[in-house]
PDB file of C-alpha atoms in Angstrom:
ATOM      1  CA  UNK A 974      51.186 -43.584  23.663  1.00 64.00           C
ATOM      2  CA  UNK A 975      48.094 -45.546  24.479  1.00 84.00           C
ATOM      3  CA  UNK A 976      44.785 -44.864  25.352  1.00 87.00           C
ATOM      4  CA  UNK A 977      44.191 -44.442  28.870  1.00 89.00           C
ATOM      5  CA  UNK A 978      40.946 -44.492  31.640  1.00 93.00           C
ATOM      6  CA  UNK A 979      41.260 -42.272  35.087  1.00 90.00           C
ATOM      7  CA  UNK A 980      38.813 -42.770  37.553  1.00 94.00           C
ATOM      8  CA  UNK A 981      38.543 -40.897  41.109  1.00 92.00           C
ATOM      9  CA  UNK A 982      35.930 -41.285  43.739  1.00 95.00           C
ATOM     10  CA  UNK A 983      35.946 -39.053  46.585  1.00 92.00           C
ATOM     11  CA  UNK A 984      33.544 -39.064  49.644  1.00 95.00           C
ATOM     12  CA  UNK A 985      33.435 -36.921  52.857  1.00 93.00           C
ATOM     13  CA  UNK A 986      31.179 -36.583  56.120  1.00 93.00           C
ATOM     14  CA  UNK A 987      31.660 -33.944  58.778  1.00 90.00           C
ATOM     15  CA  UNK A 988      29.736 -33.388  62.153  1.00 86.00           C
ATOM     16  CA  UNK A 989      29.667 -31.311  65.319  1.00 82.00           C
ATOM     17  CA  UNK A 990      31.190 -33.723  68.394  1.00 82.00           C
ATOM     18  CA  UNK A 991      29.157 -33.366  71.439  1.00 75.00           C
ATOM     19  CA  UNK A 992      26.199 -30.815  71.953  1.00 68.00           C
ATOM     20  CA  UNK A 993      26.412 -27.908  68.750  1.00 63.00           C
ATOM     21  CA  UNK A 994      26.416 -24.518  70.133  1.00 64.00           C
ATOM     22  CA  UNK A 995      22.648 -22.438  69.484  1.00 64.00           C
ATOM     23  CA  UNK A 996      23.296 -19.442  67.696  1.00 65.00           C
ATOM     24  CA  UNK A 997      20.839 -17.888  65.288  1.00 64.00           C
ATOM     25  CA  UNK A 998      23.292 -17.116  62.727  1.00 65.00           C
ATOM     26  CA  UNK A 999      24.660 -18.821  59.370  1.00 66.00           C
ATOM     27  CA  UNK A1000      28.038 -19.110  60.684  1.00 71.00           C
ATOM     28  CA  UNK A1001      27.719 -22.517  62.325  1.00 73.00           C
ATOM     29  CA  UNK A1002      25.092 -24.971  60.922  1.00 76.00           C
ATOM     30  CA  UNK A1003      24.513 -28.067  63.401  1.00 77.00           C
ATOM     31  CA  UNK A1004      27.714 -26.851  65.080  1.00 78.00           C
ATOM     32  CA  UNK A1005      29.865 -27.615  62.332  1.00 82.00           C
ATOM     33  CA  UNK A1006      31.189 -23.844  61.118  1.00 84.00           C
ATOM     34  CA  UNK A1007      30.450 -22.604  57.410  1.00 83.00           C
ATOM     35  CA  UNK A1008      33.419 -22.491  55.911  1.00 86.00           C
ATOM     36  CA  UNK A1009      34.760 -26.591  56.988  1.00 88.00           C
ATOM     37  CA  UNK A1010      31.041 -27.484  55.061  1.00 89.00           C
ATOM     38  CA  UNK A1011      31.111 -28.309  51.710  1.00 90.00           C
ATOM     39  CA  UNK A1012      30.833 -27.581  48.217  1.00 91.00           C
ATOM     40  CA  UNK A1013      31.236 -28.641  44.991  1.00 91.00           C
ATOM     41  CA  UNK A1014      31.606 -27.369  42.277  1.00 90.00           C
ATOM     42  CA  UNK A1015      34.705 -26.625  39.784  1.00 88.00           C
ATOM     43  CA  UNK A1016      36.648 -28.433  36.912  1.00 84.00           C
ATOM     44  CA  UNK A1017      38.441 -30.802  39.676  1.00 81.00           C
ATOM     45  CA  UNK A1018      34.709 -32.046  40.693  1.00 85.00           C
ATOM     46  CA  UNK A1019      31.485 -31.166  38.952  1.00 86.00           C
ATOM     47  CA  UNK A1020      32.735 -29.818  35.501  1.00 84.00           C
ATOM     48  CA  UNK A1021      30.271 -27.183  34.155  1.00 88.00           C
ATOM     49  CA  UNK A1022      29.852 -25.472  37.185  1.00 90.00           C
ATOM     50  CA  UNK A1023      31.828 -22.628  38.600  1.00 91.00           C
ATOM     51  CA  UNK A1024      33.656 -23.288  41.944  1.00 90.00           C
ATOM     52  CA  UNK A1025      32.236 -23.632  45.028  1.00 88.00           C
ATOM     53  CA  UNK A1026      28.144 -23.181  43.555  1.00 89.00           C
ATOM     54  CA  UNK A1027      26.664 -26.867  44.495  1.00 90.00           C
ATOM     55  CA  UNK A1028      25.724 -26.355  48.110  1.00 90.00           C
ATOM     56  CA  UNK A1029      22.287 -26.556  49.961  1.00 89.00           C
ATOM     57  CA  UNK A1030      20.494 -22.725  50.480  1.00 89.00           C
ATOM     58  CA  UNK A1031      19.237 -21.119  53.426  1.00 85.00           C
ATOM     59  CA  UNK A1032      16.615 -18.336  53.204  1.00 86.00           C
ATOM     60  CA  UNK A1033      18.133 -15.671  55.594  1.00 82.00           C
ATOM     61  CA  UNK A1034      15.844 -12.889  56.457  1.00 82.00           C
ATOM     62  CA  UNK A1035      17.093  -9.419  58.355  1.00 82.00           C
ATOM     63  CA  UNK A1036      14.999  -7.603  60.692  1.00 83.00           C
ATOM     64  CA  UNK A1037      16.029  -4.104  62.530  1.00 86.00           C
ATOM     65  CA  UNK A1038      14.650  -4.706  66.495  1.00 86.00           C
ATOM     66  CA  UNK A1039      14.384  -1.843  68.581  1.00 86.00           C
ATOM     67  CA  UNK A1040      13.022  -1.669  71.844  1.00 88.00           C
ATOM     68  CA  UNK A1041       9.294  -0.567  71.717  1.00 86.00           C
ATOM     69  CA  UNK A1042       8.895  -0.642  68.163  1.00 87.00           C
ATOM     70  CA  UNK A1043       7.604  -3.613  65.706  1.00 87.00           C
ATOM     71  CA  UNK A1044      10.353  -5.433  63.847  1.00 84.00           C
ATOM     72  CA  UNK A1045      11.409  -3.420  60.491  1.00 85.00           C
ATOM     73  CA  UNK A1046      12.113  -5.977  57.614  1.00 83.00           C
ATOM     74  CA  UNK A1047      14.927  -5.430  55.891  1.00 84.00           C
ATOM     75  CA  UNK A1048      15.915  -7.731  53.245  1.00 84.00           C
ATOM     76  CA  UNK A1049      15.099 -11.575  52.465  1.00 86.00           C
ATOM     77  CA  UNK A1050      18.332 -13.409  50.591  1.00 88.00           C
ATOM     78  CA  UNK A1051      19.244 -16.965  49.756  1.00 88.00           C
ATOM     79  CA  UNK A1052      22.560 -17.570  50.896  1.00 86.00           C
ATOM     80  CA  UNK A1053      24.586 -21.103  50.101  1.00 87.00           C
ATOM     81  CA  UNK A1054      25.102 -22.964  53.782  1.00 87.00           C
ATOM     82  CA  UNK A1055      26.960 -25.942  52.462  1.00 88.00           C
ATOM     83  CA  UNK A1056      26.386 -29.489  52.893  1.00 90.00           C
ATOM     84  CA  UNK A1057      27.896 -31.889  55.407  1.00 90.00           C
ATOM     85  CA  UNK A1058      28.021 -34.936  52.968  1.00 92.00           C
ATOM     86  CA  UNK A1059      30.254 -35.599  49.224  1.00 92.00           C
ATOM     87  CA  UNK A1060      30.364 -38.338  47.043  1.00 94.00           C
ATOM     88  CA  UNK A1061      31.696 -37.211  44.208  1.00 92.00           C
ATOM     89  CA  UNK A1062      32.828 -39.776  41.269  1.00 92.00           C
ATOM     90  CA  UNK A1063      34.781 -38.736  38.229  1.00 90.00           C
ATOM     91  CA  UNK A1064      36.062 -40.795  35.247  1.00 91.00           C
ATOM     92  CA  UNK A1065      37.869 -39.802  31.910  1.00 89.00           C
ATOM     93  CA  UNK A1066      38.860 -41.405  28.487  1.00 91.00           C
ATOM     94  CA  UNK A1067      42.080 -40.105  27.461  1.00 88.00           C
ATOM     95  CA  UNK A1068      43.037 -40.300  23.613  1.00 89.00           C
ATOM     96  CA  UNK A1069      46.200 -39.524  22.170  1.00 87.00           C
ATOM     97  CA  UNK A1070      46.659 -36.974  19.612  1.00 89.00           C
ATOM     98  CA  UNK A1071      49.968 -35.635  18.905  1.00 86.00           C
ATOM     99  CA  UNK A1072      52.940 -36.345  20.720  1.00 82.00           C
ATOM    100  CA  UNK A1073      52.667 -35.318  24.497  1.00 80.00           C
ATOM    101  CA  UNK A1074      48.649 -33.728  23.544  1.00 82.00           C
ATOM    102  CA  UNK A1075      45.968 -35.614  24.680  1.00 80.00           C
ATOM    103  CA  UNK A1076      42.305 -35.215  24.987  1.00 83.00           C
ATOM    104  CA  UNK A1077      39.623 -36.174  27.502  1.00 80.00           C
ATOM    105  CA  UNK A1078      36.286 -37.125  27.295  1.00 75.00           C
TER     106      UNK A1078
END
């Protein structure tokens, strides 16, 4: 078996077609809906970090309104909102050890 060299490159764009709808929460960002955004993260991408944790953060402050009364703050948290561009580019050196066992670098 013989040494070998993988290589992958992977890149990604994603936007909102026409006019994004205005809403004040996290659920869309520029019309394009949290959970189509992306982020990296994992052993099939970044290695080293856990799944899913390389995204851009939004500070997301909650406020209790009631009519009459001043705004009560509630809590201040940094959420992830995902990104709307990847490049991600992975290589690998493969050595043979044993028989079918390999290793990676």
């Amino acid at each position: 078996m013989a040494t070998a060299i993988g290589v992958r490159v992977r890149a990604s764009h994603i936007r909102a077609f026409g006019e994004p709808f205005r809403e004040r929460a996290l659920s869309t960002v520029r019309g394009v809906p949290v959970f189509r955004r992306v982020f990296l993260g994992g052993e099939t991408e970044v290695r080293g970090y856990d799944v899913n944790s390389i995204a851009p953060l939004a500070r997301v402050e909650r406020f209790v309104i009631s009519e009459g009364n001043a705004p009560v703050f509630l809590s201040n948290e940094v959420r992830p909102i995902g990104g709307d561009t990847q490049i991600v580019f992975n290589a690998e050196y493969r050595v043979p050890i044993v028989w079918r066992l390999s290793s990676a670098a």
